[in-house]
Coordinates of C-alpha atoms in Angstrom, one line a residue:
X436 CA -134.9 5.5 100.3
X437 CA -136.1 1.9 100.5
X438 CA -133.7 -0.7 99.8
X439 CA -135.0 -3.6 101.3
X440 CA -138.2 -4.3 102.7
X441 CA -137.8 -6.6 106.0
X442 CA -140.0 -6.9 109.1
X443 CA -139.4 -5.1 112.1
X444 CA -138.3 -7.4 114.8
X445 CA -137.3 -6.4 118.7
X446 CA -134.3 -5.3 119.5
X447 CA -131.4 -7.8 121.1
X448 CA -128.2 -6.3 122.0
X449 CA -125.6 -8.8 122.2
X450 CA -123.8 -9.7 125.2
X451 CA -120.7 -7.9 124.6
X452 CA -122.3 -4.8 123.4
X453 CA -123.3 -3.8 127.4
X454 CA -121.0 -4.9 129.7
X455 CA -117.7 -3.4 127.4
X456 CA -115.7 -2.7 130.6
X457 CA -115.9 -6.7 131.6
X458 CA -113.0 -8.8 131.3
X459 CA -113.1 -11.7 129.2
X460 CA -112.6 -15.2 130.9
X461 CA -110.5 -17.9 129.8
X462 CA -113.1 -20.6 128.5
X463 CA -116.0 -18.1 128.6
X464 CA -118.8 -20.3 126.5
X465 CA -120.0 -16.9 125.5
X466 CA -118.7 -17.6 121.9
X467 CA -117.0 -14.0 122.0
X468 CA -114.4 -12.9 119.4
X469 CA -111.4 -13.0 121.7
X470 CA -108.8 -16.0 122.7
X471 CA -110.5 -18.3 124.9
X472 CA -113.6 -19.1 121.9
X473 CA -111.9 -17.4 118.5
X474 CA -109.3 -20.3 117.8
X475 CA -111.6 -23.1 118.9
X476 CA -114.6 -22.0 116.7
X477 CA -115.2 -23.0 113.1
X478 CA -116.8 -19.8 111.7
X479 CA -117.5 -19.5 107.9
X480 CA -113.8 -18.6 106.2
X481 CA -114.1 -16.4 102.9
X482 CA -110.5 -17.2 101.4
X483 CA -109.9 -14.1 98.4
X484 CA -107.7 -15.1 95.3
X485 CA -104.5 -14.2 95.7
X486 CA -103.1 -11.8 93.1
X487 CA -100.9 -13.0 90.5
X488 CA -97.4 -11.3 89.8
X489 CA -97.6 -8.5 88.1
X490 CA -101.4 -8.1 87.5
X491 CA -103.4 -4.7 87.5
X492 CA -106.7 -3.5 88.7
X493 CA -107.5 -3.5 85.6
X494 CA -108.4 -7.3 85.3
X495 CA -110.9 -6.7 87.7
X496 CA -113.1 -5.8 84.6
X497 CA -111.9 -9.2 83.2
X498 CA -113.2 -10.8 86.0
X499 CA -116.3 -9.2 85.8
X500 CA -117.4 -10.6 82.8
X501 CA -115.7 -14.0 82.7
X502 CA -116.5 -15.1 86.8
X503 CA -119.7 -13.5 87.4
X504 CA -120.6 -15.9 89.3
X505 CA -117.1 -15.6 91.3
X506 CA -117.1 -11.8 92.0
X507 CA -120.9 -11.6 93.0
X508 CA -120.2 -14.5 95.4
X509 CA -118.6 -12.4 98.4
X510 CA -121.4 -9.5 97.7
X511 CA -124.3 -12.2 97.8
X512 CA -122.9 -14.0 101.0
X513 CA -122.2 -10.6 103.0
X514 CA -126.3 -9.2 102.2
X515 CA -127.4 -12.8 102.7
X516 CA -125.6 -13.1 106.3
X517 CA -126.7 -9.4 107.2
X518 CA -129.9 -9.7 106.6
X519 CA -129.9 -13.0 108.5
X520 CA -128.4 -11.1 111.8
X521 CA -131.0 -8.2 110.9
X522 CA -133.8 -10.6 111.4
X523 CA -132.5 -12.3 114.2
X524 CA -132.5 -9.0 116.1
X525 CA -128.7 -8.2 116.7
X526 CA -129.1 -4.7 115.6
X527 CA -129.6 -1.2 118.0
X528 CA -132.7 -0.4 115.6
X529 CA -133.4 -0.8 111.5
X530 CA -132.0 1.1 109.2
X531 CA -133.7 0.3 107.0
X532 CA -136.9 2.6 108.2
X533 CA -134.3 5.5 108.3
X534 CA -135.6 8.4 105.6
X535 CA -132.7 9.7 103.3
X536 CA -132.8 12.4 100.7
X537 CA -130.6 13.8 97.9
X538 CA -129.9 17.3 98.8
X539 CA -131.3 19.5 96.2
X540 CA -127.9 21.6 94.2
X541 CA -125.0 21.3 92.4
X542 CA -122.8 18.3 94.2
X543 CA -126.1 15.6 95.2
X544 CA -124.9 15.4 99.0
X545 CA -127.3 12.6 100.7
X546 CA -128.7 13.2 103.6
X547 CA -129.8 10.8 105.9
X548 CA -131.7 10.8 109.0
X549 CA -130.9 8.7 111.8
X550 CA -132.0 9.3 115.0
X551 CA -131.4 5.5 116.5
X552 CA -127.4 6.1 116.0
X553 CA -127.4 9.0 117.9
X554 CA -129.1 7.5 120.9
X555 CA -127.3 4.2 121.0
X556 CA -123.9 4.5 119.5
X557 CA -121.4 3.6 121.6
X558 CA -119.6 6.9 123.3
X559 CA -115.8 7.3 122.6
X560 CA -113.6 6.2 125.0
X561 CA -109.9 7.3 124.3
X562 CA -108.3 10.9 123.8
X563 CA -109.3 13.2 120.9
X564 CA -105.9 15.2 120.6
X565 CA -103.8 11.9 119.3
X566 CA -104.2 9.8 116.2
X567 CA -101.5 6.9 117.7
X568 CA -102.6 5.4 121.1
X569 CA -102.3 2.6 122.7
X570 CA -104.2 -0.5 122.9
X571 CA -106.4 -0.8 126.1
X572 CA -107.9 -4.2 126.9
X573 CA -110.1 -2.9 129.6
X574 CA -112.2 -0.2 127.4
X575 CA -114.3 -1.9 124.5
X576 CA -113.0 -3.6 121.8
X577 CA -113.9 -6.4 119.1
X578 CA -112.7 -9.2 121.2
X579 CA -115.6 -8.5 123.3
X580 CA -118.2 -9.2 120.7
X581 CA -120.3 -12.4 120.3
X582 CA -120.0 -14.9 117.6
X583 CA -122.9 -14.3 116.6
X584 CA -121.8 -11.1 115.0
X585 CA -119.7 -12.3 113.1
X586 CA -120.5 -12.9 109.6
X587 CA -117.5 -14.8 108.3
X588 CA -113.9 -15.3 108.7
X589 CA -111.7 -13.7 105.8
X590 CA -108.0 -13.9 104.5
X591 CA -106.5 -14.3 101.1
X592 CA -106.2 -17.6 99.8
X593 CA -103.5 -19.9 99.1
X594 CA -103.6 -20.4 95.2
X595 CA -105.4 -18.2 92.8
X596 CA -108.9 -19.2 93.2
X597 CA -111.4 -17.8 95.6
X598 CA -112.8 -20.3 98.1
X599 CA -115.8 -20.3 100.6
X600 CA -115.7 -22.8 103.5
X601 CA -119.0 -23.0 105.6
X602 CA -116.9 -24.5 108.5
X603 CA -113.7 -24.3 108.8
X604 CA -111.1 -24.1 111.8
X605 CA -109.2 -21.0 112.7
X606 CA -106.3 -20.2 111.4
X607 CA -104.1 -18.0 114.4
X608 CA -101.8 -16.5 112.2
X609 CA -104.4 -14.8 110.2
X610 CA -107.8 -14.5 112.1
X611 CA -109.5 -11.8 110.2
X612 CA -113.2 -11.1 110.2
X613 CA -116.3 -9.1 109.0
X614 CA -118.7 -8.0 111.5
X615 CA -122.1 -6.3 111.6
X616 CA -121.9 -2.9 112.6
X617 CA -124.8 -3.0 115.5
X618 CA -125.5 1.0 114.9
X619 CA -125.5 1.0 111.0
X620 CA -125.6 3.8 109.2
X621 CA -126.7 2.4 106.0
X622 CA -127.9 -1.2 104.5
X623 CA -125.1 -3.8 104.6
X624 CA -122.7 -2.1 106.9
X625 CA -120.3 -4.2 108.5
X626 CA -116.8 -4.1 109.8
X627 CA -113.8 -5.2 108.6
X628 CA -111.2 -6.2 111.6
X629 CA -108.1 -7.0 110.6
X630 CA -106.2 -9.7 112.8
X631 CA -108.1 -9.5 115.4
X632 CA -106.7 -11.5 118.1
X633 CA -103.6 -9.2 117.5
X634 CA -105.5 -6.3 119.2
X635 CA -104.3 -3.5 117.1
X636 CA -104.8 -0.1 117.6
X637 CA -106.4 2.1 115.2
X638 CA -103.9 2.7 112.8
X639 CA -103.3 1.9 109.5
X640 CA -100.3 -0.9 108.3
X641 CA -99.5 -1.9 104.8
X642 CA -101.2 -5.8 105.8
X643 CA -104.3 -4.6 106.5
X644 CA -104.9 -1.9 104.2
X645 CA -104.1 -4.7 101.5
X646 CA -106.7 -6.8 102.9
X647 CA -109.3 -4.0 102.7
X648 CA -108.6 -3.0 99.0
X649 CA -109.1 -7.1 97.8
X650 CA -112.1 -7.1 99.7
X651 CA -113.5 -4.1 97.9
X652 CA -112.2 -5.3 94.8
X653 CA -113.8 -8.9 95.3
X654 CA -117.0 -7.6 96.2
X655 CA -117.7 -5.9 92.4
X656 CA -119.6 -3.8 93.7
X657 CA -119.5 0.3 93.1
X658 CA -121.6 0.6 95.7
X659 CA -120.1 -0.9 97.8
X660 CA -116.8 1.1 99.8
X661 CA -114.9 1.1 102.3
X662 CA -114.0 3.7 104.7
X663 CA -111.2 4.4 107.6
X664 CA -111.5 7.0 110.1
X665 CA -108.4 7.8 112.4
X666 CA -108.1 8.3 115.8
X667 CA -108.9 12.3 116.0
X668 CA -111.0 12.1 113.1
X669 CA -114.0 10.9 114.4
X670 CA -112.7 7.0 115.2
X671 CA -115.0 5.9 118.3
X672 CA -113.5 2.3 119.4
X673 CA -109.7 1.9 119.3
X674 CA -109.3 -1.3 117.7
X675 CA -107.9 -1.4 114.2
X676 CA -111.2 -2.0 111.7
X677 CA -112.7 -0.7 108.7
X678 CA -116.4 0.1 107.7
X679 CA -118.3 -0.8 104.9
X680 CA -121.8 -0.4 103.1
X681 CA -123.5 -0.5 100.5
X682 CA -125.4 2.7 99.1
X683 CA -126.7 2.7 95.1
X684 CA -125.8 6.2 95.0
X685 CA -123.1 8.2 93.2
X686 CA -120.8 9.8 96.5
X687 CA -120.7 13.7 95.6
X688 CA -117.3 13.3 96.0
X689 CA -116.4 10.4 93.1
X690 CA -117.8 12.9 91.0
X691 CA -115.5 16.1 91.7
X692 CA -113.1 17.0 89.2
X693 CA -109.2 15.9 90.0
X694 CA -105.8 17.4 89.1
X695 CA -103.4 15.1 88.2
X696 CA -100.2 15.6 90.4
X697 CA -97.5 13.2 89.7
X698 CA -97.2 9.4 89.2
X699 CA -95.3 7.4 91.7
X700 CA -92.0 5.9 90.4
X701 CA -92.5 2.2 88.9
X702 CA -95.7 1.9 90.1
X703 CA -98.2 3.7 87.8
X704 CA -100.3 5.3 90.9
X705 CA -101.7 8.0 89.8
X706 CA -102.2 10.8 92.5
X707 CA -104.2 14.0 92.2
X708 CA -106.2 16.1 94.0
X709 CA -109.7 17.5 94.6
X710 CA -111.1 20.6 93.0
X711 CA -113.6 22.8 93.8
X712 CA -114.9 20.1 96.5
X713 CA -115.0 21.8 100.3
X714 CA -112.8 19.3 102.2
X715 CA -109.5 19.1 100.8
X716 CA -107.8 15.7 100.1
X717 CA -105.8 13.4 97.5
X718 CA -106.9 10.7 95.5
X719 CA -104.7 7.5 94.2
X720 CA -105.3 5.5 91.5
X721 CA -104.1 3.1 89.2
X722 CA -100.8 1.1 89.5
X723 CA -99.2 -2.1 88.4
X724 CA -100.9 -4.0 90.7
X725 CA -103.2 -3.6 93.8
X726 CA -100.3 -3.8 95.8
X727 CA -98.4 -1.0 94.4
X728 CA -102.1 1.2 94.8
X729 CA -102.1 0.1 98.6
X730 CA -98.7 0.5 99.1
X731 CA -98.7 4.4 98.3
X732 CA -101.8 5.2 99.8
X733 CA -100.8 3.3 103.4
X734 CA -97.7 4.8 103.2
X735 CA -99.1 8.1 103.3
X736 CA -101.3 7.2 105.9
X737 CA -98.5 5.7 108.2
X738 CA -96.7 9.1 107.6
X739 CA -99.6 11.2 109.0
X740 CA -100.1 9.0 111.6
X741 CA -96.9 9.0 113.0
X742 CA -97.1 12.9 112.9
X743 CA -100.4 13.1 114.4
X744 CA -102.2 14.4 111.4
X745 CA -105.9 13.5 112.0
X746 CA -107.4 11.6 108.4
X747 CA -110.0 9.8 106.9
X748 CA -109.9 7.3 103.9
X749 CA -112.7 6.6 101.4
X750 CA -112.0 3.2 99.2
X751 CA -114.4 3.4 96.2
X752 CA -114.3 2.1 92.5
X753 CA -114.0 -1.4 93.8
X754 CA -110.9 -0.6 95.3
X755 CA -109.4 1.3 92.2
X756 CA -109.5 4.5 93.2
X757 CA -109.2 5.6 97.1
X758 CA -109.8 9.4 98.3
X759 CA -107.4 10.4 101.5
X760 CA -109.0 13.9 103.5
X761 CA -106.8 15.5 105.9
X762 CA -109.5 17.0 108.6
X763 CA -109.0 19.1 111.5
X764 CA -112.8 19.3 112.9
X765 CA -112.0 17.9 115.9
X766 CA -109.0 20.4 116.7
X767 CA -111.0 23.4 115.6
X768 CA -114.2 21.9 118.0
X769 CA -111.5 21.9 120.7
X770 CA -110.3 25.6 120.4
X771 CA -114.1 26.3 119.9
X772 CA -113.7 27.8 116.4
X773 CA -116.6 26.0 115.1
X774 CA -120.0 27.7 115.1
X775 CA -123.1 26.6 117.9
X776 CA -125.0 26.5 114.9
X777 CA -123.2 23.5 113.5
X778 CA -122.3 22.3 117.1
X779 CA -126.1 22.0 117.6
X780 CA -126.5 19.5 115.0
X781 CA -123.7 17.2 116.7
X782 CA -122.6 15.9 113.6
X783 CA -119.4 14.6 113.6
X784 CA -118.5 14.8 110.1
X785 CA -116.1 11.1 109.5
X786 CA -115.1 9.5 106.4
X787 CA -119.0 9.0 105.1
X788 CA -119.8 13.0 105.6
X789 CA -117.0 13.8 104.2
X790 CA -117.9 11.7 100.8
X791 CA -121.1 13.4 100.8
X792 CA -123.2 11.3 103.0
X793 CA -124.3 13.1 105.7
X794 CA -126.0 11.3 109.2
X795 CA -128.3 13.9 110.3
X796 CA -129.5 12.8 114.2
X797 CA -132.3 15.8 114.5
X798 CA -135.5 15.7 112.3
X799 CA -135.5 19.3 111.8
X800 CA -132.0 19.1 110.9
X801 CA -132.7 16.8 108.5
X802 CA -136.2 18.5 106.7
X803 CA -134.2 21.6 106.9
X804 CA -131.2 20.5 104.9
X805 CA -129.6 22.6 102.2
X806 CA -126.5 22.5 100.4
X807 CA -125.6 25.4 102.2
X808 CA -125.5 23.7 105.4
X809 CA -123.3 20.8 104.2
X810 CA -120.8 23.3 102.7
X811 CA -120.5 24.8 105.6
X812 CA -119.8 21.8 107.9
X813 CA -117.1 20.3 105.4
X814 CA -115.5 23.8 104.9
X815 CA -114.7 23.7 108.9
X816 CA -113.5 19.9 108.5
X817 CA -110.9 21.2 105.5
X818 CA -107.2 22.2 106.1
X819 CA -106.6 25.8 104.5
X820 CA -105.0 26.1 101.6
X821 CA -101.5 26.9 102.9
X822 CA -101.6 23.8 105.3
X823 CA -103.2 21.4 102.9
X824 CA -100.2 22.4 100.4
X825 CA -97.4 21.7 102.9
X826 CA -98.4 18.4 104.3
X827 CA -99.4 17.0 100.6
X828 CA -95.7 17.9 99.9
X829 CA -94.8 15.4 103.0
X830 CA -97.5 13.1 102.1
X831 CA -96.1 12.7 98.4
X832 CA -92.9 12.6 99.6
X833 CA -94.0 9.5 101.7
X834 CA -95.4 7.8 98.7
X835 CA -93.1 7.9 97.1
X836 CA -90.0 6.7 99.0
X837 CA -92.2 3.9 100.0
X838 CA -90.6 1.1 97.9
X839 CA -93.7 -1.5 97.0
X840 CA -92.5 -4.5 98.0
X841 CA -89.9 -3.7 101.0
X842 CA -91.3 -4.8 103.8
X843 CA -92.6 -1.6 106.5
X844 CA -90.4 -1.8 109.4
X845 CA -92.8 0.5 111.6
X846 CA -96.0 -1.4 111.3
X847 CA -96.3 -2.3 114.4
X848 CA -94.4 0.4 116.8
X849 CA -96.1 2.4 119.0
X850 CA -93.0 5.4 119.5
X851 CA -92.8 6.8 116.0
X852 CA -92.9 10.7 115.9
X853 CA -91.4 13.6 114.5
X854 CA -88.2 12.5 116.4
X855 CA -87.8 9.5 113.8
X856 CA -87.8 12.1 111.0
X857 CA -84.8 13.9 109.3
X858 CA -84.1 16.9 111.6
X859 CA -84.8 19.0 108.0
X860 CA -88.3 17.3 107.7
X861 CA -89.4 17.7 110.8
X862 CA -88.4 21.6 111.1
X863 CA -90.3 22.1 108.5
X864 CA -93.5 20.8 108.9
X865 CA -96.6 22.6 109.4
X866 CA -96.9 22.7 113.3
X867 CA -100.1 24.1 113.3
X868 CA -101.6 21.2 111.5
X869 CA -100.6 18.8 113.7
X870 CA -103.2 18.0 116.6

């Protein structure tokens, strides 16, 4: 599919991207992401509007037609500053010359054939068999990445208004940024790493998952989403961050049908779940206000986290409407209950395959693509039925005791577990589904 039409330039990989085992020096001058150049740099700062009190996702629409040239401000200054780094050679290869395809059948998955990710993506570094770990300043992380990376600083703004500052200083107590992802898998795909001087772990908090739902909803963008993959489902770098790209494609998955299942308490989410799609999975929408959707759908995450439950997240509808998969690939790969055939293909199916847009990394893979062969793969990423209905129950449960504006105590622990749980809960959950 071509997007965008843009010369072919050689291949720099930035200093950082190599040598991911160094140690970062105090005062550098290597203009890296981490405490000795961050603070002291002046980086573009993207401020987003603050949401008033009691406003819905629904104003979004609003916004649409009253701000155009607002909301398509963040969407022309991300492809602007992309394509900038794409022509000055800071990418492992173009993706733009990668061929994809619409898989002929019923659900449209998109297959995509990438052979340059498979050869240069980074190798994961940390334990497959835990969703929560640790932190580890000596493996790779986004501290270690140049400047020049970085499109712009982001964080919501102090009034109402959104504001773009082409230089500003850094602000320590909220140094958020977007990135180019140097192995993309589609046009426009950058990283979103919240607080990154704090050096977070990959897991999800009620801050950050905020700040990833205004994003999508400031961009205006359909196709534009977001997506989250935890540790044990298919995460690669241990650093808390979110992916994004653009693709002007329906997702096979926004189009499955959905049962409603209840509405959370005071809040108006909406949650239901997937039918007749092959990975199982909930999906919020609605609420009184984007904080109410973000609250329900990160308190569900923190509860799977804590309990080791592998997941993935797909943020779509401009941030309206947000899928959460429960996956178990990586335990089944583990116990070798997954076939040689799919094995072969090394896919490792994250939040994108799951949505329907499959990275193929082997040309006959990719020319022999069928539906079949997608079905297949997601089918061995689902829970089973029995599963998939006792940790929703937990998972609603979550949701719902999470009050929206009481402030998470657990954000930031690293020791929560089943131990934290009612001795009732935790007898009762699903052992086998936990990792």
């Amino acid at each position: 599919m071509g997007l965008l039409t843009i010369k072919r330039v050689a291949t720099v990989v930035s200093n950082y991207q190599e040598c991911c085992s160094e140690t970062v020096e105090v005062g550098c001058g290597r203009d890296c992401v981490g405490n000795c150049c961050l603070p002291v740099s002046k980086l573009p700062l993207y401020a987003i509007k603050n949401e008033k009190d009691g406003s819905t996702g629904d104003d979004s629409e609003n916004s649409l037609t009253e701000e155009p040239q607002r909301t398509c401000f963040l969407h022309n200054l991300l492809l602007g500053e992309w394509e900038d780094r794409m022509n000055r050679g800071l990418f492992r290869y173009d993706v733009t010359t990668c061929k994809t395809k619409v898989i002929p059948g019923d659900y449209g998955f998109i297959a995509q054939l990438n052979e340059g990710r498979h050869l240069k993506k980074r190798p994961t570094e940390f334990r497959v068999d835990q969703v929560l770990q640790p932190f580890d300043d000596n493996k790779f992380n986004f501290t270690k990445i140049g400047q020049e990376e970085v499109l712009f600083r982001i964080q919501q703004s102090n009034d109402f208004n959104s504001q773009y500052f082409p230089s500003a200083p850094a602000d320590l107590n909220s140094l958020s940024v977007v990135a180019i992802n140097v192995s993309p898998i589609e046009y426009g795909h950058v990283l979103l790493i919240p607080r990154v001087l704090d050096r977070l772990p990959q897991r999800i908090d009620h801050e950050s998952f905020l700040l990833a739902l205004y994003m999508a909803k400031e961009a205006a963008d359909p196709f534009f989403r977001l997506g989250y993959n935890s540790l044990g489902a298919f995460a690669t770098i241990n650093h808390l961050h979110f992916q994004a790209y653009y693709l002007p494609l329906p997702f096979p998955v926004e189009k499955a049908q959905t049962s409603r299942i209840v509405t959370v308490k005071d809040r108006g989410v909406v949650v239901s779940e997937l039918l007749n799609y092959p990975v199982r999975g909930l999906v919020f929408e609605g609420g009184k206000s984007v904080k109410d959707l973000s609250n329900a759908v990160a308190g569900s995450c923190i509860f799977l986290q804590n309990n080791n439950i592998p997941f993935n997240v797909l943020i779509s509808s401009c941030g309206t409407r947000i899928f959460l998969f429960l996956q178990c690939y990586a335990e089944k790969q583990a116990l070798g209950e997954v076939s040689q055939e799919l094995l072969d293909t090394q896919v490792n199916p994250a939040v994108w395959e799951i949505s329907g847009h499959i990275v193929l990394k082997r040309k006959i893979d990719f020319e022999g693509a069928t539906e079949e062969y997608a079905l297949r793969l997601l089918a061995e990423v689902s829970l089973t039925e029995e599963r998939f209905e006792e940790v929703k129950a937990y998972v609603l449960e979550a949701s719902e005791l999470q009050e929206a504006n009481k402030e998470e105590n657990n954000i930031n622990q690293d020791d929560d577990s089943l131990e934290n749980l009612p001795a009732a809960r935790a007898s009762n959950l699903p052992q086998d589904c936990i990792v």
